[in-house]
Coordinates of C-alpha atoms and ligand atoms in Angstrom, one line a residue:
M3 CA 19.9 -9.4 6.1
A4 CA 17.3 -11.9 4.8
S5 CA 17.4 -13.8 1.6
V6 CA 14.5 -13.9 -0.8
R7 CA 12.6 -17.0 0.0
V8 CA 11.8 -19.1 -3.0
A9 CA 8.9 -21.6 -3.5
V10 CA 8.2 -23.6 -6.6
R11 CA 4.8 -25.0 -7.3
V12 CA 3.7 -27.4 -10.0
R13 CA 0.1 -27.6 -11.2
P14 CA -1.9 -30.6 -12.6
L15 CA -1.8 -31.4 -16.3
I16 CA -4.4 -29.3 -18.1
K17 CA -6.8 -30.5 -20.8
R18 CA -4.6 -29.3 -23.7
E19 CA -1.6 -31.2 -22.3
K20 CA -3.6 -34.3 -21.8
E21 CA -4.9 -34.1 -25.3
V22 CA -1.3 -34.4 -26.7
S23 CA -0.5 -37.2 -24.2
A24 CA 2.1 -35.1 -22.4
K25 CA 4.2 -36.8 -19.8
V26 CA 4.8 -35.5 -16.3
I27 CA 8.5 -34.6 -16.0
I28 CA 8.5 -32.7 -12.7
H29 CA 9.1 -34.6 -9.5
M30 CA 9.2 -33.2 -6.0
E31 CA 10.6 -34.6 -2.8
G32 CA 10.9 -32.5 0.3
S33 CA 12.1 -29.1 -0.8
T34 CA 13.8 -30.5 -3.9
T35 CA 12.3 -30.2 -7.4
S36 CA 13.6 -32.4 -10.3
I37 CA 13.0 -32.2 -14.0
D38 CA 13.4 -35.1 -16.4
C39 CA 15.4 -34.3 -19.5
N40 CA 14.1 -36.4 -22.3
K41 CA 16.3 -37.7 -25.1
K42 CA 15.2 -35.1 -27.6
H43 CA 16.3 -32.3 -25.3
L44 CA 19.5 -34.1 -24.2
S45 CA 20.6 -34.6 -27.8
K46 CA 20.1 -30.9 -28.5
G47 CA 22.2 -30.1 -25.5
T48 CA 20.4 -28.9 -22.5
P49 CA 21.4 -25.5 -21.1
G50 CA 22.9 -25.8 -17.6
T51 CA 24.9 -28.6 -16.3
G52 CA 24.7 -31.0 -13.4
L53 CA 22.5 -33.6 -15.0
K54 CA 22.1 -36.7 -13.0
D55 CA 22.6 -40.3 -14.4
R56 CA 19.1 -40.8 -15.6
G57 CA 18.9 -37.4 -17.2
R58 CA 17.2 -35.7 -14.2
Q59 CA 18.3 -32.3 -13.0
S60 CA 17.5 -31.3 -9.4
F61 CA 17.1 -27.9 -7.7
S62 CA 16.6 -27.1 -4.1
Y63 CA 14.3 -24.3 -2.9
D64 CA 12.8 -23.2 0.4
F65 CA 9.6 -25.0 -0.6
S66 CA 8.7 -27.3 -3.4
Y67 CA 4.9 -27.6 -3.8
D68 CA 3.5 -30.6 -5.6
S69 CA 0.0 -29.8 -6.7
T70 CA -0.2 -32.2 -9.7
D71 CA -2.6 -34.7 -8.3
V72 CA -5.5 -33.8 -5.9
G73 CA -5.8 -37.4 -5.0
S74 CA -2.2 -37.9 -3.9
P75 CA -1.2 -37.7 -0.2
N76 CA 1.5 -35.2 -1.2
F77 CA -0.9 -32.8 -2.9
V78 CA -0.4 -29.2 -1.7
P79 CA -3.6 -27.2 -1.5
Q80 CA -4.0 -23.4 -1.4
E81 CA -4.3 -23.6 2.3
K82 CA -0.8 -25.0 2.8
V83 CA 0.7 -22.3 0.5
F84 CA -1.0 -19.7 2.7
K85 CA 0.1 -21.3 5.9
D86 CA 3.7 -21.4 4.8
L87 CA 4.0 -18.1 2.9
G88 CA 0.9 -16.0 3.6
C89 CA 1.3 -16.3 7.4
D90 CA 4.8 -15.0 7.1
V91 CA 3.6 -12.0 5.1
L92 CA 1.1 -11.2 7.9
E93 CA 3.7 -11.6 10.6
A94 CA 6.0 -9.2 8.7
A95 CA 3.2 -6.7 8.3
F96 CA 2.2 -6.7 12.0
D97 CA 5.9 -6.4 13.0
G98 CA 6.2 -3.3 10.8
Y99 CA 8.2 -4.7 7.9
N100 CA 7.4 -4.4 4.2
A101 CA 6.6 -7.6 2.4
C102 CA 6.3 -8.8 -1.2
V103 CA 5.2 -11.9 -2.9
F104 CA 5.7 -12.3 -6.6
A105 CA 4.5 -15.1 -8.9
Y106 CA 6.8 -15.9 -11.8
G107 CA 6.2 -18.5 -14.6
Q108 CA 5.1 -19.1 -18.1
T109 CA 1.5 -18.3 -19.1
G110 CA -0.8 -21.0 -17.9
S111 CA 1.5 -22.3 -15.3
G112 CA -0.7 -21.3 -12.3
K113 CA 0.4 -17.8 -11.3
S114 CA -3.1 -16.3 -11.0
H115 CA -4.3 -19.5 -9.5
T116 CA -1.7 -19.3 -6.7
M117 CA -2.1 -15.5 -6.2
M118 CA -5.8 -15.0 -6.6
G119 CA -7.3 -18.5 -7.0
S120 CA -10.9 -19.1 -7.9
P121 CA -14.2 -18.9 -6.1
G122 CA -14.2 -21.6 -3.4
D123 CA -10.4 -22.2 -3.8
F124 CA -8.9 -18.8 -2.9
G125 CA -5.3 -18.0 -3.4
L126 CA -2.8 -16.0 -1.4
I127 CA -4.1 -12.5 -2.0
P128 CA -7.7 -13.1 -0.6
R129 CA -6.3 -15.3 2.2
I130 CA -3.7 -12.7 3.2
C131 CA -6.4 -9.9 3.2
E132 CA -8.8 -12.1 5.2
G133 CA -6.1 -13.0 7.7
L134 CA -5.1 -9.3 8.1
F135 CA -8.6 -8.3 9.2
C136 CA -9.0 -11.4 11.3
Q137 CA -5.9 -10.4 13.3
I138 CA -6.9 -6.7 13.3
S139 CA -10.2 -7.6 15.0
E140 CA -8.4 -9.8 17.5
K141 CA -5.8 -7.1 18.3
S142 CA -8.3 -4.2 18.5
Q143 CA -10.3 -5.8 21.3
G144 CA -10.1 -3.6 24.3
D145 CA -8.8 -0.8 22.1
V146 CA -5.2 -1.5 22.7
A147 CA -4.2 -0.8 19.1
S148 CA -5.7 0.9 16.2
F149 CA -5.2 0.2 12.5
R150 CA -5.6 1.8 9.1
T151 CA -5.6 -0.2 5.9
E152 CA -5.4 1.2 2.4
V153 CA -5.2 -0.7 -0.8
S154 CA -4.3 0.1 -4.4
Y155 CA -4.2 -2.1 -7.5
L156 CA -2.4 -1.4 -10.7
E157 CA -1.4 -3.1 -13.9
I158 CA 1.7 -2.6 -16.0
Y159 CA 0.8 -3.2 -19.6
N160 CA 3.3 -2.3 -22.4
E161 CA 5.4 -0.5 -19.8
H162 CA 2.4 1.7 -19.0
V163 CA 0.7 1.9 -15.6
Q164 CA -3.0 1.7 -15.3
D165 CA -5.0 2.1 -12.2
L166 CA -7.3 -0.9 -11.8
L167 CA -9.5 0.7 -9.1
T168 CA -10.7 3.9 -10.6
T169 CA -13.5 4.8 -12.9
K170 CA -11.4 7.8 -14.2
K171 CA -10.2 7.3 -17.7
S172 CA -6.4 7.0 -18.3
P173 CA -4.8 9.9 -20.1
E174 CA -5.9 10.1 -23.8
N175 CA -2.4 9.5 -25.2
G176 CA -2.4 6.0 -23.5
S177 CA 0.8 6.7 -21.7
G178 CA -0.6 5.6 -18.4
L179 CA 0.2 7.0 -15.0
K180 CA 3.6 8.3 -14.2
V181 CA 6.1 6.6 -11.9
R182 CA 8.0 9.1 -9.7
E183 CA 10.4 8.7 -6.8
H184 CA 9.9 10.2 -3.4
P185 CA 13.2 11.1 -1.7
K186 CA 12.2 9.2 1.5
D187 CA 9.4 6.8 0.5
G188 CA 10.9 5.7 -2.8
P189 CA 9.1 5.1 -6.1
Y190 CA 5.4 5.6 -6.3
V191 CA 2.7 5.9 -9.0
E192 CA 1.4 9.5 -9.3
D193 CA -2.4 9.8 -9.0
L194 CA -2.9 6.1 -8.2
S195 CA -6.1 5.8 -6.2
K196 CA -5.8 4.5 -2.7
H197 CA -8.8 3.0 -1.0
L198 CA -9.5 3.0 2.7
V199 CA -10.9 -0.4 3.7
Q200 CA -12.6 -1.4 6.9
N201 CA -13.0 -5.2 6.4
Y202 CA -12.4 -8.0 4.1
K203 CA -15.7 -7.5 2.2
D204 CA -14.4 -4.0 1.2
I205 CA -11.3 -5.6 -0.3
E206 CA -13.2 -8.4 -1.9
K207 CA -15.3 -5.9 -3.9
L208 CA -12.2 -4.0 -4.9
L209 CA -10.4 -7.2 -6.0
H210 CA -13.4 -8.0 -8.1
A211 CA -13.5 -4.6 -9.7
G212 CA -9.8 -4.7 -10.4
K213 CA -10.0 -8.2 -12.0
A214 CA -12.8 -7.0 -14.3
K215 CA -10.6 -4.1 -15.4
R216 CA -7.5 -6.2 -16.1
T217 CA -6.4 -6.2 -19.7
T218 CA -6.5 -9.6 -21.1
S219 CA -5.8 -10.6 -24.6
S220 CA -5.6 -14.0 -26.2
T221 CA -2.3 -15.5 -27.2
G222 CA -1.5 -18.8 -28.8
M223 CA -0.5 -20.2 -25.3
N224 CA -3.5 -19.5 -23.2
D225 CA -6.7 -17.7 -24.2
V226 CA -7.5 -16.0 -21.0
S227 CA -4.2 -15.5 -19.4
S228 CA -3.2 -11.9 -18.9
R229 CA -0.3 -10.4 -20.7
S230 CA 0.2 -7.7 -18.0
H231 CA 1.8 -7.5 -14.6
A232 CA -0.6 -6.8 -11.8
I233 CA 0.5 -5.3 -8.4
F234 CA -1.9 -5.3 -5.5
T235 CA -0.6 -3.2 -2.7
I236 CA -1.7 -3.0 0.9
N237 CA -0.6 0.0 3.1
F238 CA -1.0 -1.0 6.6
T239 CA -0.5 1.3 9.6
Q240 CA -0.9 0.3 13.2
A241 CA -0.7 2.5 16.3
R242 CA -0.8 1.9 20.0
F243 CA 0.8 2.9 23.3
D244 CA 3.5 0.6 24.4
A245 CA 4.5 1.2 28.0
E246 CA 3.2 4.8 27.7
L247 CA 5.2 5.4 24.6
P248 CA 3.5 5.9 21.3
C249 CA 4.3 3.3 18.7
E250 CA 3.3 3.6 15.0
M251 CA 4.5 1.3 12.3
V252 CA 3.7 1.2 8.6
S253 CA 4.0 -1.8 6.3
K254 CA 3.7 -1.9 2.6
I255 CA 2.7 -5.3 1.1
H256 CA 3.1 -5.8 -2.6
L257 CA 1.4 -8.9 -4.1
V258 CA 2.4 -9.3 -7.7
D259 CA 1.1 -11.5 -10.4
L260 CA 3.6 -11.2 -13.3
A261 CA 2.8 -11.6 -17.0
G262 CA 3.8 -14.9 -18.6
S263 CA 7.6 -15.4 -18.7
E264 CA 7.6 -17.1 -22.2
R265 CA 9.5 -15.5 -25.0
A266 CA 7.4 -13.7 -27.6
D267 CA 8.2 -16.3 -30.3
A268 CA 6.8 -19.1 -28.1
T269 CA 3.3 -17.6 -28.2
C270 CA 3.0 -17.4 -32.0
A271 CA 2.8 -13.7 -31.5
T272 CA 2.8 -11.4 -34.5
G273 CA 2.5 -7.7 -35.3
A274 CA 1.2 -5.6 -32.5
R275 CA 1.1 -8.6 -30.2
L276 CA 4.8 -9.1 -30.8
K277 CA 5.5 -5.5 -29.8
E278 CA 3.5 -6.1 -26.7
G279 CA 5.4 -9.3 -26.0
A280 CA 8.7 -7.4 -26.5
N281 CA 7.6 -4.7 -24.0
I282 CA 6.4 -7.2 -21.5
N283 CA 9.8 -8.9 -21.8
K284 CA 11.4 -5.5 -21.1
S285 CA 10.1 -5.7 -17.6
L286 CA 10.8 -9.4 -17.2
V287 CA 14.2 -9.2 -18.8
T288 CA 15.1 -6.3 -16.5
L289 CA 13.7 -8.3 -13.6
G290 CA 16.0 -11.1 -14.7
I291 CA 19.0 -8.7 -14.9
V292 CA 18.2 -7.2 -11.5
I293 CA 17.9 -10.6 -9.9
S294 CA 21.2 -11.8 -11.5
A295 CA 23.0 -8.6 -10.5
L296 CA 21.7 -8.8 -6.9
G297 CA 22.4 -12.5 -6.6
G298 CA 25.7 -12.5 -8.5
D299 CA 27.1 -9.7 -6.4
R300 CA 26.9 -11.7 -3.2
G301 CA 27.5 -15.1 -4.8
G302 CA 30.7 -13.9 -6.5
S303 CA 32.2 -12.2 -3.5
H304 CA 34.9 -14.2 -1.8
K305 CA 36.1 -13.9 1.8
G306 CA 38.8 -11.3 2.1
K307 CA 37.9 -9.5 -1.1
R308 CA 36.0 -6.3 -0.9
K309 CA 32.5 -6.6 -2.3
K310 CA 32.0 -4.6 -5.5
Q311 CA 29.0 -2.4 -5.4
L312 CA 27.2 -3.3 -8.6
F313 CA 24.9 -1.0 -10.5
I314 CA 21.4 -2.4 -10.4
P315 CA 19.3 -1.2 -13.3
Y316 CA 16.0 -0.8 -11.4
R317 CA 15.0 2.2 -13.4
D318 CA 15.2 0.3 -16.7
S319 CA 11.7 -1.0 -16.4
V320 CA 8.5 0.2 -14.6
L321 CA 8.2 -3.2 -12.8
T322 CA 11.7 -3.2 -11.3
W323 CA 11.5 0.5 -10.4
L324 CA 8.3 0.0 -8.5
L325 CA 9.5 -3.2 -6.8
K326 CA 12.9 -1.7 -6.0
D327 CA 12.5 -2.1 -2.3
S328 CA 11.3 -5.6 -2.7
L329 CA 14.4 -6.6 -4.6
G330 CA 17.5 -6.2 -2.5
G331 CA 16.0 -3.5 -0.4
N332 CA 13.8 -2.9 2.6
S333 CA 11.3 -5.8 2.4
K334 CA 10.8 -9.5 3.3
T335 CA 10.3 -11.0 -0.2
I336 CA 9.0 -14.3 -1.4
M337 CA 9.1 -15.6 -5.0
I338 CA 6.7 -18.3 -6.2
A339 CA 7.8 -19.9 -9.4
T340 CA 4.9 -21.8 -11.0
L341 CA 5.5 -24.7 -13.4
S342 CA 3.6 -26.9 -15.9
P343 CA 4.4 -30.5 -15.2
A344 CA 4.3 -31.4 -18.9
D345 CA 7.2 -32.5 -21.1
V346 CA 5.9 -30.2 -23.9
N347 CA 6.8 -27.2 -21.8
Y348 CA 10.3 -28.5 -20.9
S349 CA 12.3 -25.5 -22.0
E350 CA 10.2 -22.9 -20.4
T351 CA 10.0 -24.9 -17.2
L352 CA 13.7 -25.4 -17.0
S353 CA 14.3 -21.7 -17.6
T354 CA 11.8 -20.9 -14.7
L355 CA 13.7 -23.3 -12.4
H356 CA 17.0 -21.5 -13.2
Y357 CA 15.4 -18.2 -12.7
A358 CA 14.0 -19.2 -9.3
N359 CA 17.5 -20.6 -8.4
R360 CA 19.1 -17.2 -9.0
A361 CA 16.5 -15.4 -6.9
K362 CA 17.6 -17.5 -3.9
N363 CA 20.8 -15.4 -3.9
I364 CA 19.1 -12.1 -3.4
F365 CA 19.6 -10.6 0.1
N366 CA 17.2 -8.0 1.4
K367 CA 17.6 -5.6 4.3
P368 CA 14.2 -5.4 6.0
T369 CA 13.8 -2.8 8.7
V370 CA 10.9 -1.9 10.9
N371 CA 9.2 1.2 9.4
E372 CA 8.5 3.4 12.4
D373 CA 6.8 6.7 12.2
S374 CA 9.4 9.5 12.3
S375 CA 7.9 11.4 15.2
V376 CA 7.6 8.2 17.2
T377 CA 11.3 7.6 16.6
V378 CA 12.1 11.0 17.9
I379 CA 9.9 10.4 21.0
R380 CA 11.6 7.0 21.6
K381 CA 15.1 8.5 21.3
L382 CA 14.2 11.4 23.7
Q383 CA 12.8 8.9 26.1
E384 CA 16.0 6.9 26.0
E385 CA 18.0 10.1 26.7
I386 CA 15.7 10.9 29.6
V387 CA 16.4 7.6 31.2
R388 CA 20.1 8.2 30.8
L389 CA 20.0 11.7 32.2
K390 CA 17.9 10.5 35.2
R391 CA 20.5 7.9 36.1
L392 CA 23.2 10.6 35.9
V393 CA 21.2 13.0 38.2
E394 CA 20.6 10.2 40.7
K395 CA 24.3 9.3 40.7
N396 CA 25.3 12.9 41.2
N397 CA 22.8 13.3 44.0
Q398 CA 24.4 10.5 45.9
A399 CA 27.9 12.0 45.7
L400 CA 29.4 15.0 47.4
L401 CA 29.7 17.5 44.7
S402 CA 32.0 20.5 44.2
P403 CA 30.3 23.8 43.3
Q404 CA 31.5 23.2 39.7
D405 CA 29.9 19.7 39.5
L406 CA 26.8 21.1 41.1
S407 CA 26.3 23.5 38.3
K408 CA 26.8 20.7 35.8
T409 CA 24.2 18.7 37.5
L410 CA 21.8 21.6 37.4
K411 CA 22.3 21.8 33.7
V412 CA 21.6 18.1 33.3
E413 CA 18.4 18.5 35.3
E414 CA 17.4 21.4 33.2
K415 CA 18.0 19.3 30.0
L416 CA 16.1 16.4 31.5
H417 CA 13.1 18.6 32.3
K418 CA 13.2 20.1 28.7
N419 CA 13.2 16.6 27.3
E420 CA 10.3 15.5 29.4
V421 CA 8.3 18.5 28.3
K422 CA 9.2 17.8 24.7
V423 CA 8.2 14.2 24.9
L424 CA 4.8 15.2 26.4
E425 CA 4.3 17.7 23.7
L426 CA 5.2 15.3 20.9
T427 CA 3.1 12.5 22.4
R428 CA 0.1 14.8 22.5
E429 CA 0.7 15.9 18.9
W430 CA 1.0 12.3 17.8
T431 CA -2.1 11.3 19.7
N432 CA -4.1 14.1 18.2
K433 CA -2.9 13.3 14.7
W434 CA -3.7 9.6 15.0
G435 CA -6.9 10.3 16.9
E436 CA -8.1 12.5 14.0
T437 CA -7.7 9.6 11.6
Q438 CA -9.4 7.2 13.9
N439 CA -12.3 9.6 14.4
I440 CA -13.0 9.7 10.8
L441 CA -13.0 6.0 10.7
K442 CA -15.1 5.5 13.8
E443 CA -17.4 8.5 14.0
E444 CA -20.9 7.3 14.4
T445 CA -22.4 10.0 12.2
V446 CA -20.1 9.0 9.4
A447 CA -21.5 6.1 7.4
L448 CA -19.1 4.5 5.1
R449 CA -20.7 2.9 2.1
K450 CA -19.6 1.9 -1.3
Q451 CA -20.7 3.5 -4.6
G452 CA -19.1 2.0 -7.6
I453 CA -15.6 1.4 -6.4
G454 CA -15.3 4.6 -4.4
V455 CA -15.8 5.0 -0.7
V456 CA -18.5 7.6 0.2
M457 CA -18.5 9.3 3.5
D458 CA -21.8 10.7 4.7
S459 CA -22.0 12.9 7.7
K460 CA -25.1 14.4 9.2
L461 CA -23.4 17.3 10.8
P462 CA -22.2 20.4 8.8
H463 CA -18.6 19.7 8.0
L464 CA -15.5 20.7 6.1
I465 CA -13.6 18.5 3.7
G466 CA -9.9 19.2 3.5
I467 CA -8.8 19.4 -0.2
D468 CA -5.1 18.7 -0.1
D469 CA -2.9 19.7 -2.9
D470 CA 0.0 17.7 -1.6
L471 CA 0.6 15.0 -4.3
L472 CA 1.8 12.6 -1.8
S473 CA -1.0 13.0 0.7
T474 CA -3.7 10.4 0.2
G475 CA -5.8 10.9 3.3
T476 CA -8.9 13.0 3.2
I477 CA -9.8 14.8 6.3
L478 CA -13.3 15.6 7.4
Y479 CA -13.8 18.2 10.2
H480 CA -17.2 18.4 11.9
L481 CA -18.5 21.8 12.8
K482 CA -20.3 21.2 16.0
E483 CA -22.7 23.6 17.6
G484 CA -20.7 26.6 18.9
R485 CA -17.3 27.9 17.8
T486 CA -14.6 26.0 16.0
L487 CA -11.3 27.8 15.9
V488 CA -8.9 27.3 13.0
G489 CA -5.3 28.2 13.4
R490 CA -1.7 27.2 13.5
D491 CA -0.1 24.7 15.8
E492 CA 1.9 27.3 17.7
A493 CA -1.2 29.3 18.8
S494 CA -1.6 29.4 22.6
S495 CA -5.3 29.1 22.3
N496 CA -5.2 25.5 21.0
P497 CA -7.1 25.7 17.8
D498 CA -9.8 23.0 17.2
I499 CA -8.6 22.6 13.6
V500 CA -4.8 22.9 13.1
V501 CA -3.7 24.0 9.7
H502 CA -0.1 24.3 8.3
G503 CA -0.2 26.0 4.9
A504 CA 1.2 29.3 3.7
G505 CA -0.3 32.6 4.7
L506 CA -2.1 31.3 7.7
L507 CA -2.3 33.2 11.0
E508 CA -1.9 31.6 14.4
E509 CA -5.6 32.2 14.9
H510 CA -7.0 32.4 11.4
C511 CA -10.7 32.2 11.6
V512 CA -13.7 30.8 13.4
F513 CA -16.6 28.7 12.1
E514 CA -19.6 29.5 14.2
N515 CA -22.5 27.0 14.1
R516 CA -25.7 28.4 15.7
D517 CA -28.7 26.2 15.3
G518 CA -27.4 24.8 12.1
V519 CA -26.5 28.2 10.5
V520 CA -22.7 28.2 9.9
T521 CA -20.8 31.5 9.7
L522 CA -17.2 32.0 8.8
I523 CA -15.6 34.7 10.9
P524 CA -12.2 35.8 9.7
Q525 CA -9.8 37.0 12.4
T526 CA -8.1 40.4 12.0
G527 CA -5.7 40.4 9.1
A528 CA -6.6 36.8 8.0
L529 CA -6.8 36.0 4.3
C530 CA -10.1 34.2 3.7
S531 CA -12.2 33.7 0.7
V532 CA -15.6 32.0 0.0
N533 CA -16.3 30.9 -3.5
R534 CA -13.2 32.9 -4.6
L535 CA -14.5 36.1 -3.1
E536 CA -12.2 37.5 -0.5
T537 CA -13.9 38.4 2.8
T538 CA -12.9 40.1 6.0
Q539 CA -16.4 40.2 7.4
P540 CA -18.5 37.3 8.9
C541 CA -20.0 35.4 6.0
Q542 CA -22.8 32.8 6.2
L543 CA -21.9 29.6 4.4
T544 CA -24.1 27.7 2.0
Q545 CA -24.0 24.1 0.9
G546 CA -21.0 23.4 -1.4
A547 CA -19.1 26.6 -0.7
V548 CA -15.4 26.5 -1.4
I549 CA -13.4 28.1 1.3
Q550 CA -9.8 29.2 0.9
L551 CA -7.7 30.1 4.0
G552 CA -4.3 31.7 3.5
R553 CA -2.7 31.0 0.2
G554 CA -3.4 27.4 -0.4
T555 CA -5.5 25.7 2.3
I556 CA -8.8 24.8 0.7
F557 CA -12.0 23.2 2.2
R558 CA -15.3 22.4 0.8
F559 CA -18.2 23.2 3.1
N560 CA -21.0 20.6 3.3
H561 CA -24.3 21.1 5.0
P562 CA -26.2 17.8 4.8
K563 CA -29.5 19.2 6.1
E564 CA -29.5 22.2 3.8
A565 CA -28.6 19.9 0.9
A566 CA -31.4 17.5 1.7
H567 CA -33.8 20.5 1.7
L568 CA -32.4 21.8 -1.6
R569 CA -32.8 18.3 -3.1
E570 CA -36.4 18.2 -2.0
Q571 CA -37.0 21.6 -3.7
R572 CA -35.2 20.4 -6.8
K573 CA -37.8 17.6 -7.0
C574 CA -40.5 20.2 -6.8
C575 CA -38.8 22.2 -9.5
A576 CA -38.8 19.2 -11.7
V577 CA -42.6 19.3 -11.6
G578 CA -42.7 23.1 -12.3
Y579 CA -43.2 24.8 -8.9
I580 CA -40.4 27.3 -9.1
S581 CA -38.8 29.6 -11.5
N582 CA -35.9 28.9 -13.9
K583 CA -33.5 31.3 -12.0
E584 CA -34.2 29.4 -8.8
K585 CA -33.7 26.2 -10.6
T586 CA -30.2 27.0 -11.7
H587 CA -29.3 28.1 -8.2
L588 CA -30.6 24.9 -6.7
Q589 CA -28.9 22.7 -9.2
R590 CA -25.6 24.4 -8.6
N591 CA -25.8 24.0 -4.8
A592 CA -27.7 20.8 -4.1
S593 CA -25.0 18.6 -5.2
S594 CA -24.3 15.7 -2.9
T595 CA -22.9 16.3 0.6
S596 CA -21.2 12.9 0.4
S597 CA -17.5 13.0 -0.2
K598 CA -16.3 10.4 -2.5
L599 CA -12.8 9.3 -1.9
S600 CA -10.2 8.1 -4.4
L601 CA -12.1 8.5 -7.6
Ligands
ADP716 P1 -1.2 -18.2 -15.3 O1 -1.8 -17.1 -14.4 O2 0.2 -18.5 -14.9 O3 -1.3 -17.8 -16.7 P2 -3.5 -19.7 -14.4 O4 -3.4 -19.5 -12.9 O5 -4.5 -19.0 -15.1 O6 -2.0 -19.5 -15.0 O7 -3.6 -21.3 -14.6 C1 -3.9 -21.9 -15.8 C2 -4.9 -23.1 -15.6 O8 -4.4 -24.0 -14.7 C3 -6.2 -22.6 -14.9 O9 -7.2 -23.2 -15.5 C4 -6.0 -22.9 -13.5 O10 -7.3 -23.1 -12.9 C5 -5.2 -24.2 -13.6 N1 -4.3 -24.3 -12.4 C6 -3.2 -23.6 -12.2 N2 -2.6 -24.0 -11.0 C7 -3.4 -24.9 -10.5 C8 -3.3 -25.7 -9.3 N3 -2.4 -25.6 -8.4 N4 -4.3 -26.6 -9.1 C9 -5.3 -26.8 -9.9 N5 -5.4 -26.0 -11.1 C10 -4.5 -25.2 -11.4
MG717 MG1 -2.6 -15.3 -15.0

């Protein structure tokens, strides 16, 4: 169990506040934040009790960050926020836990400043990403561990989800992407693009692209502040051998910049804007209800009484549904509440302080996310150790024939387990090795085009086209000189490419590469088609061919050299050297051999 950690941060007075000679009413000392209640508000009756003599109300949090005055010795810069909170997120990620940071506060209170920052004064998100790759490069020295990092960036606007990292247009009806729930992995956004990143620069470009796409609209409160919630997610996988045992952990990190928490009426919103405000409130109101329900459940339970299992309405809003794990679930979560220091924002600031106070009562249950096959291997290994001890013990004792037969059975089981561990470890190593090969392969140059990642390979290759909605990886198989056997895992001949789909034979087909000419050779009885034409005979492949094996396993064949040659010819055809018929053929086939991911 770990409670949500709560930090409060107050920004400097901004121009508009100075213009109306606003007074600073927020004071911080240690981890305590106090707010002055001026006479006007006291006479109206301030919500909440516990006012101190001088009309000051105090709250205690995990951290209270005073960033009102750059010149003050107490001034808290971005670096300090990162050291306290960002470093914890990184530690959680490398330990295999999920983590979440969300910034809450009224528009203009400093959420985006704290999360994203500005050029030269970066906030948590860029610093966490930079820290991640710093540690990755330290930890990958000597090849002890390998890593895979994928990011996505979405926006919830009017309860609709929009992908901030794709050039694809959202559905015409404006309903946005759908949120679904995976039985094991929990809620996810269908069709959200995921981007494989190799270094901080890759992420920086994506953040930039995402920021440009964020929907902003002006309100009476703050011209540029966004009225949407933005969630930047990092999926981080690490793998290594730990005392000969495979170890693979996945961590999901959500970094959330919420929309302004003010009520619609405080922003002079009217008409369509009001509706938008109401919808944005739906997510925030639900977030409030979820936070209260989670906090209240524990706060209200007394010793001796059985805790009541309260219903938590995660599904009532897109935001809370997507952040379900981060709120009362499997995650180490941090909330940062941002405040304006000015008396003119008294009510909103007080409401933020109360909100943050409630969040302190949320308890999460973070667990290490271990790969399931690794868990099986680890459990088998534990069993092996136990059985070995048993066998040793029995070997030392004088046994009756009955006990002897029992021991033999144990030995047999021990042997079976050992074989199984070896097998599973080999499978795991192959699976992980395949991913790493794609990342490392020298012939694969990763470069950026727009906001997609383009993989260029010089060897003829197959690109796996996966119809599994939940699969986000793209696999590229090189077809080296000679024969490449495709078949099922069970085949005794150890296929070079292992496939799992329906209608596939143990040994399904062979791709033969002879001097750059690639031929598909179906094995007897195997269902194979090339460009939708079924074939049982060897078939020479051409650039761009779509190959279907069995009932649903699809690959695209790329032949970079042939494509380059075709492109050259296309140039010639542009100046009139070849016939129209040839032109059409060339245009159809000379499409790029690059494979663009996540677009
Ligand atoms: P929000 O995202 O909550 O609407 P912003 O992050 O855009 O608010 O902040 C509003 C303004 O206040 C911006 O001009 C920002 O640069 C400034 N600001 C916010 N927090 C700080 C801070 N800690 N230090 C200096 N300036 C800040
Ligand atoms: Mg903002």
